[in-house]
Amino acid sequence: MRKRLFIVFLVPLAAVLLLLGGAYGWTASRSVQQSFYTQQVGDIGTFVTSARQALLSGSAEVLDGELRRYHELYGTRVTVVDRSGRPWSPQQGDAPVLDDATANKVQLALSGRRSDLPEPVLLPWQFSEQSLVEPIFDQGDVIGAVVMSASVEAPRAEIVRQWVLLGIVSVIAIGIGLLVVLGLARWVLKPVHRVDEAMEAIQRGDMEARIADDTGPPELHRMILLFNRMAEEIERVVSRQQEFALNASHELRNPLSALLLRVESLATGLDRGWDGEVEATREEGRRMTRILDTLLSFARGADPAPLQDPIDLAALAERRVAAWRDAAAAKGVALVLRVEGPVRSRTDETIAESALDAVIDNAVKFSPAGAEIEVTAARAETGCELSVRDHGPGIPEEELAHATDRHWRSDLTRAIPGTGLGLAIATDLLATVDAAVRVEAADGGGLRVVLVLPAAEVR
């Protein structure tokens, strides 16, 4: 935004300076040249009068003295030629040979025509030395001509001085413009930077971050006020959510503990044939306890780093398939586990279990009676994969990208009860351990959901 402000303010300023500077430079150059030529015309007119008298009297002494002093004073050479075009005074015999342009002007003057003044030029180096030639008349007849060749070093230096002065003024004006725009940009963007800093602080968990109401221009005060109100509302909502999570996780621990105690009591009255079922129930209880502990830690704002220990995904998938087999059987759905070689991943076991549970739950929910759900654990080029393939209605190709959105439901499955949170929860859980969810349309119908997890290093 600062760059755009510089462009918006400085480009018009530079354009105005260029326009005004060009006009001033042209005017200054033209003025210096006109002043120079005006002086030359006045001087050559004086010498025309003196040369006429000298030519008529036949004496060149007085004229030669004037020309010599004028040359010593101004560095300008003046030559008087007769009707033949040759220097008239013997003392001017050392006069330089006239160039073609000057010779043409002399012939034009001897024919009775006055030469035009040179056209003004813009650039100093274009201002070159040019001779002025004036005819000498006596009663309407041309008796000679005066040739004046003046040095243009002085007027050229004056033009350069004017241009340098113009450049210095332009640089100063642009510098002042830069300072003004920089100050204006800082003043305008200050509240924007404050908003950015406050949002970053809120993202880090500092819910008390606010912005001073008097920051920046008055037009942005309303934005700051609305942002502060929004931050207060977010703080209130987050606080309520944390309180709810704390209360829910705390309150759920009591009935869970009571349930585990009841399981232990019931286990004492059962024979050895029920040991497997009792142990499975205990494991589910312990897993629920781990989930509640994690929820409690997040609710307290501790944001614990997930444990990244090597785990056996094949054993994890076997446990979860066994836990879901009865629920699937109640719907007439069969769960089949396939393991392709050793599959070890460095990830959080609780998160991986919860994500797989969410996917299996979806598959059981949308599979018709008599269908089969295939759960596969395998190694892949990108890491380890836990995939769940069902034979339900599936999702059209164009809708697959929305499958992990919260509360999204396909038109094909709206009649089936659900919240549309299963895949979204799995995606959010895996994102905390650098893992991901991939949703694919399965060959022959149905859906294939793949949990992509980082592989553990094999030693």
XYZ file of C-alpha atoms in Angstrom:
459
model
C 0.000 0.000 0.000
C 2.897 2.335 0.721
C 4.185 1.789 -2.827
C 0.770 2.656 -4.221
C 0.705 5.862 -2.173
C 4.136 6.801 -3.513
C 2.940 6.164 -7.059
C -0.307 8.101 -6.588
C 1.448 11.169 -5.153
C 4.890 11.172 -6.766
C 3.966 10.336 -10.352
C 1.670 13.397 -10.722
C 4.297 15.519 -8.906
C 7.021 14.333 -11.274
C 4.747 14.945 -14.264
C 3.982 18.502 -13.100
C 7.672 19.193 -12.424
C 8.595 17.812 -15.837
C 5.978 19.957 -17.550
C 6.808 23.137 -15.652
C 10.545 22.459 -15.762
C 10.471 21.872 -19.510
C 8.518 25.067 -20.050
C 10.904 27.024 -17.830
C 13.980 25.482 -19.482
C 12.692 26.352 -22.950
C 11.800 29.888 -21.867
C 15.180 30.436 -20.173
C 17.104 29.077 -23.181
C 15.093 31.193 -25.612
C 15.471 34.311 -23.455
C 19.269 33.959 -23.255
C 19.561 33.422 -27.007
C 17.265 36.324 -27.862
C 19.196 38.606 -25.531
C 22.455 37.490 -27.147
C 21.204 38.009 -30.710
C 19.608 41.363 -29.792
C 22.957 42.596 -28.511
C 24.709 41.308 -31.646
C 22.169 43.017 -33.922
C 22.624 46.302 -32.048
C 26.419 46.088 -32.228
C 26.511 45.120 -35.900
C 24.190 48.041 -36.671
C 26.732 50.397 -35.055
C 29.563 48.889 -37.107
C 27.517 49.198 -40.304
C 27.322 52.959 -39.734
C 31.056 53.236 -39.012
C 31.949 50.995 -41.964
C 29.825 53.111 -44.353
C 31.727 56.241 -43.332
C 35.062 54.454 -43.632
C 34.250 53.043 -47.072
C 33.056 56.405 -48.357
C 36.082 58.262 -46.963
C 38.548 55.567 -48.007
C 40.194 55.619 -44.579
C 40.147 52.466 -42.388
C 42.251 53.613 -39.444
C 39.404 54.685 -37.152
C 37.310 51.619 -38.040
C 40.245 49.247 -37.514
C 40.840 50.724 -34.055
C 37.201 50.209 -33.083
C 37.176 46.633 -34.378
C 40.419 45.809 -32.569
C 39.170 47.169 -29.220
C 35.822 45.395 -29.630
C 37.600 42.095 -30.292
C 39.871 42.541 -27.258
C 36.907 43.397 -25.030
C 34.278 40.831 -26.160
C 36.294 38.280 -28.108
C 34.076 38.883 -31.154
C 35.680 39.172 -34.569
C 34.139 41.742 -36.954
C 35.197 41.847 -40.596
C 34.244 44.446 -43.244
C 34.163 43.204 -46.851
C 33.840 45.222 -50.041
C 31.598 44.451 -52.993
C 33.933 41.702 -54.134
C 33.515 39.847 -50.837
C 37.174 40.341 -49.765
C 38.278 42.051 -46.499
C 38.374 45.757 -47.241
C 40.943 46.932 -44.681
C 44.554 45.886 -45.220
C 44.851 45.275 -41.459
C 42.144 42.590 -41.750
C 44.147 40.555 -44.173
C 44.655 37.918 -41.467
C 40.902 37.398 -41.128
C 39.951 33.695 -41.137
C 38.571 32.115 -44.297
C 34.788 32.213 -44.228
C 32.950 28.908 -44.133
C 30.381 28.036 -46.759
C 27.378 29.098 -44.677
C 28.919 32.483 -43.852
C 30.078 32.978 -47.454
C 26.508 32.366 -48.629
C 25.258 34.959 -46.141
C 27.859 37.455 -47.454
C 26.721 36.909 -51.046
C 23.121 37.351 -49.915
C 24.035 40.601 -48.131
C 25.978 41.942 -51.142
C 22.853 41.324 -53.216
C 20.981 43.679 -50.909
C 19.184 41.193 -48.687
C 19.573 40.951 -44.937
C 20.140 37.497 -43.406
C 17.621 36.048 -40.929
C 18.461 35.537 -37.274
C 19.162 31.905 -36.252
C 16.237 29.953 -34.812
C 16.382 29.458 -31.009
C 17.368 25.961 -29.838
C 16.401 24.137 -26.625
C 19.522 22.274 -25.543
C 22.738 24.146 -24.684
C 24.963 21.996 -26.900
C 22.718 22.810 -29.880
C 23.569 26.507 -29.486
C 26.540 26.797 -31.852
C 28.457 29.773 -33.208
C 26.810 31.474 -36.179
C 27.856 34.599 -38.052
C 25.647 37.625 -38.598
C 26.053 39.528 -41.923
C 24.575 42.966 -42.611
C 24.799 44.820 -45.951
C 26.207 48.378 -46.104
C 24.008 50.691 -48.182
C 24.834 54.091 -49.690
C 21.911 55.811 -51.371
C 20.283 52.463 -52.064
C 23.410 50.774 -53.410
C 25.309 48.030 -51.584
C 28.941 49.052 -51.106
C 29.983 46.225 -48.738
C 28.991 44.106 -45.782
C 29.837 43.634 -42.096
C 30.478 40.053 -40.870
C 30.283 39.473 -37.110
C 31.354 36.095 -35.638
C 30.657 36.126 -31.905
C 31.625 33.413 -29.392
C 28.636 31.651 -27.815
C 30.531 30.307 -24.792
C 29.093 32.904 -22.425
C 25.399 32.487 -23.402
C 25.836 28.722 -23.592
C 27.274 28.732 -20.053
C 24.301 30.835 -18.924
C 21.858 28.310 -20.408
C 23.705 25.476 -18.672
C 23.575 27.419 -15.393
C 19.809 27.897 -15.771
C 19.339 24.184 -16.484
C 21.498 23.136 -13.529
C 19.535 25.484 -11.272
C 16.305 23.983 -12.630
C 17.608 20.458 -11.936
C 18.584 21.347 -8.369
C 15.174 22.888 -7.705
C 13.453 19.820 -9.188
C 15.511 17.432 -7.054
C 14.757 19.486 -3.931
C 11.047 19.539 -4.811
C 10.999 15.753 -5.362
C 12.910 15.244 -2.096
C 10.375 17.378 -0.225
C 7.593 15.435 -1.954
C 9.162 12.156 -0.846
C 9.358 13.342 2.747
C 5.763 14.563 2.667
C 4.486 11.333 1.087
C 6.545 9.231 3.511
C 5.095 11.098 6.490
C 1.597 10.890 5.041
C 2.004 7.166 4.346
C 3.184 6.531 7.891
C 0.283 8.524 9.308
C -2.302 6.777 7.122
C -0.837 3.284 7.433
C -0.116 3.472 11.159
C -3.570 2.175 12.176
C -3.355 -0.501 9.480
C -0.059 -1.721 10.957
C -1.614 -1.592 14.427
C -4.513 -3.717 13.180
C -2.057 -6.186 11.654
C -0.063 -6.386 14.899
C -3.224 -6.798 16.956
C -4.508 -9.568 14.675
C -1.166 -11.337 14.901
C -1.267 -11.034 18.698
C -4.800 -12.472 18.761
C -3.627 -15.319 16.525
C -0.876 -16.068 19.070
C -3.506 -16.263 21.800
C -3.317 -12.758 23.255
C -7.040 -12.078 23.267
C -6.588 -8.761 25.097
C -4.821 -7.071 22.146
C -6.476 -3.743 21.287
C -5.735 -0.577 19.256
C -5.647 3.005 20.569
C -8.674 4.931 19.272
C -6.628 8.051 18.400
C -4.309 6.265 15.945
C -4.143 7.601 12.372
C -6.557 9.836 10.427
C -10.110 10.430 11.696
C -11.555 8.474 8.745
C -10.008 5.267 10.140
C -11.187 5.739 13.710
C -14.450 3.917 12.979
C -12.493 0.956 11.589
C -10.390 0.861 14.765
C -13.500 1.089 16.936
C -15.171 -1.775 15.060
C -11.995 -3.856 15.282
C -11.808 -3.359 19.058
C -15.451 -4.372 19.388
C -14.838 -7.429 17.220
C -11.796 -8.373 19.332
C -13.876 -8.055 22.491
C -16.581 -10.265 20.990
C -14.005 -12.845 19.891
C -12.468 -12.814 23.364
C -15.897 -13.339 24.902
C -16.781 -16.194 22.516
C -13.401 -17.909 22.936
C -13.684 -17.541 26.696
C -17.142 -19.105 26.634
C -15.870 -21.945 24.447
C -12.938 -22.579 26.763
C -15.238 -22.565 29.755
C -17.600 -24.981 28.001
C -14.741 -27.299 27.022
C -13.316 -27.188 30.541
C -16.674 -27.874 32.114
C -17.589 -30.609 29.620
C -14.262 -32.421 29.888
C -14.292 -32.139 33.671
C -17.885 -33.275 34.026
C -17.394 -36.181 31.614
C -14.490 -37.532 33.632
C -16.730 -38.277 36.623
C -19.265 -40.532 34.814
C -16.408 -42.119 32.844
C -14.562 -42.952 36.052
C -17.797 -44.295 37.556
C -18.391 -46.395 34.435
C -14.881 -47.865 34.594
C -15.384 -48.695 38.270
C -18.677 -50.425 37.427
C -16.891 -52.406 34.694
C -14.284 -53.506 37.218
C -17.048 -54.537 39.641
C -18.898 -56.483 36.975
C -15.669 -58.148 35.860
C -15.264 -59.762 39.267
C -18.509 -61.704 38.767
C -17.766 -62.961 35.253
C -15.930 -66.106 34.279
C -12.661 -66.164 32.341
C -14.459 -66.264 29.014
C -15.347 -62.599 29.344
C -11.771 -61.405 29.922
C -11.346 -60.254 26.300
C -14.513 -58.173 26.343
C -13.663 -56.684 29.738
C -10.165 -55.724 28.577
C -11.565 -54.163 25.396
C -13.976 -52.117 27.492
C -11.125 -51.019 29.773
C -9.046 -49.951 26.735
C -11.946 -47.901 25.360
C -12.293 -46.250 28.743
C -8.591 -45.465 28.889
C -8.746 -44.058 25.346
C -11.671 -41.838 26.324
C -9.647 -40.657 29.311
C -6.726 -39.724 27.026
C -9.083 -37.820 24.718
C -10.583 -35.906 27.657
C -7.100 -35.084 28.971
C -6.125 -33.687 25.572
C -9.354 -31.699 25.377
C -8.758 -30.341 28.878
C -5.218 -29.247 27.963
C -6.419 -27.444 24.835
C -9.217 -25.770 26.760
C -6.718 -24.456 29.323
C -4.751 -22.852 26.503
C -1.693 -24.988 27.109
C -1.640 -25.993 23.402
C 0.449 -29.099 24.083
C 2.613 -30.409 21.265
C 1.285 -33.777 20.070
C 3.490 -36.746 20.879
C 5.426 -37.802 17.793
C 6.400 -41.337 18.804
C 6.761 -44.251 16.364
C 3.577 -46.326 16.377
C 2.440 -49.449 14.549
C -0.413 -48.341 12.284
C -1.314 -51.952 11.490
C -1.912 -52.712 15.186
C -3.786 -49.403 15.595
C -6.054 -50.205 12.632
C -6.646 -53.728 13.986
C -7.761 -52.334 17.373
C -10.109 -49.786 15.837
C -11.632 -52.300 13.402
C -12.251 -54.671 16.303
C -13.858 -51.863 18.311
C -16.186 -50.943 15.425
C -17.032 -54.472 14.282
C -20.099 -54.871 16.534
C -21.511 -51.457 15.555
C -21.008 -52.316 11.882
C -22.557 -55.741 12.321
C -25.639 -54.141 13.843
C -26.196 -52.424 10.481
C -25.378 -55.551 8.515
C -22.007 -54.162 7.363
C -18.766 -56.154 7.440
C -15.401 -54.623 8.356
C -12.352 -56.108 6.615
C -8.744 -55.229 7.531
C -5.877 -55.448 5.072
C -2.258 -54.826 6.070
C 0.404 -54.443 3.389
C 3.761 -55.000 5.094
C 5.093 -53.283 8.246
C 3.575 -49.830 8.608
C 5.179 -47.608 11.228
C 4.481 -43.893 11.542
C 5.891 -41.145 13.753
C 2.717 -39.454 14.970
C 0.366 -39.045 17.910
C -1.497 -42.272 18.601
C -4.590 -40.653 20.124
C -4.975 -38.268 17.158
C -4.513 -41.072 14.634
C -7.112 -43.234 16.445
C -9.624 -40.387 16.643
C -9.204 -39.512 12.960
C -9.614 -43.153 11.915
C -12.701 -43.484 14.139
C -14.288 -40.462 12.443
C -13.694 -41.948 8.978
C -14.929 -45.433 9.945
C -17.999 -43.878 11.541
C -18.810 -42.136 8.247
C -18.280 -45.339 6.272
C -20.568 -47.383 8.557
C -23.215 -44.666 8.509
C -23.426 -44.406 4.699
C -22.885 -48.087 3.760
C -25.982 -50.095 2.852
C -26.798 -53.405 4.581
C -24.753 -56.293 3.248
C -21.900 -54.033 2.119
C -18.249 -54.413 3.034
C -15.886 -51.745 4.356
C -12.201 -52.246 3.644
C -9.688 -50.748 6.063
C -6.110 -50.846 4.721
C -2.780 -49.960 6.324
C 0.084 -49.596 3.852
C 3.331 -47.775 3.082
C 3.353 -45.269 0.231
C 5.856 -42.913 -1.441
C 4.476 -39.980 0.544
C 4.553 -41.800 3.908
C 2.076 -44.138 5.567
C -1.562 -44.483 4.615
C -4.655 -45.647 6.477
C -7.474 -45.933 3.972
C -11.176 -46.683 4.449
C -13.118 -47.720 1.357
C -16.895 -48.061 1.512
C -19.566 -49.040 -1.017
C -22.058 -46.299 -0.189
C -23.542 -43.650 -2.519
C -20.186 -41.856 -2.795
C -19.678 -38.209 -3.790
C -19.655 -36.743 -7.335
C -16.191 -35.783 -8.651
C -17.008 -32.081 -8.705
C -17.963 -32.156 -4.986
C -14.939 -34.062 -3.621
C -13.103 -30.832 -2.780
C -15.912 -29.923 -0.313
C -15.963 -33.282 1.468
C -13.760 -32.041 4.351
C -15.695 -28.783 4.868
C -17.554 -28.418 8.146
C -21.280 -29.189 8.036
C -21.138 -29.903 4.289
C -23.463 -32.642 3.057
C -23.772 -34.044 -0.451
C -27.198 -33.982 -2.069
C -26.956 -37.767 -2.389
C -26.749 -38.284 1.398
C -28.898 -35.497 2.862
C -31.606 -37.983 3.782
C -29.183 -39.873 6.064
C -28.913 -38.382 9.587
C -25.574 -36.728 10.267
C -23.815 -33.448 11.035
C -21.243 -33.286 8.244
C -18.387 -33.028 10.758
C -16.658 -36.431 10.501
C -14.139 -35.729 7.753
C -13.696 -32.118 8.913
C -12.736 -33.330 12.412
C -10.331 -35.894 10.954
C -8.722 -33.193 8.790
C -8.308 -30.805 11.718
C -6.844 -33.502 13.954
C -4.300 -34.660 11.388
C -3.246 -31.086 10.561
C -1.772 -30.835 14.082
C 0.683 -33.672 13.327
C 1.636 -32.667 9.754
C -0.705 -35.253 8.262
C -3.598 -34.916 5.832
C -6.845 -36.417 4.553
C -7.352 -37.352 0.890
C -10.842 -38.098 -0.424
C -11.220 -40.112 -3.657
C -14.038 -41.611 -5.652
C -13.597 -45.409 -5.465
C -13.762 -47.629 -8.530
C -17.123 -49.357 -8.727
C -18.846 -46.748 -6.553
C -18.478 -45.582 -3.003
C -15.809 -43.448 -1.416
C -12.177 -43.971 -0.434
C -10.802 -41.794 2.366
C -7.041 -41.933 2.945
C -5.234 -40.709 6.053
C -1.708 -39.743 4.978
C 0.703 -39.868 7.944
C 4.485 -39.311 8.162
C 6.520 -42.509 8.099
C 8.878 -43.412 10.933
C 12.549 -43.888 10.111
C 13.516 -47.540 9.885
C 16.699 -48.342 11.758
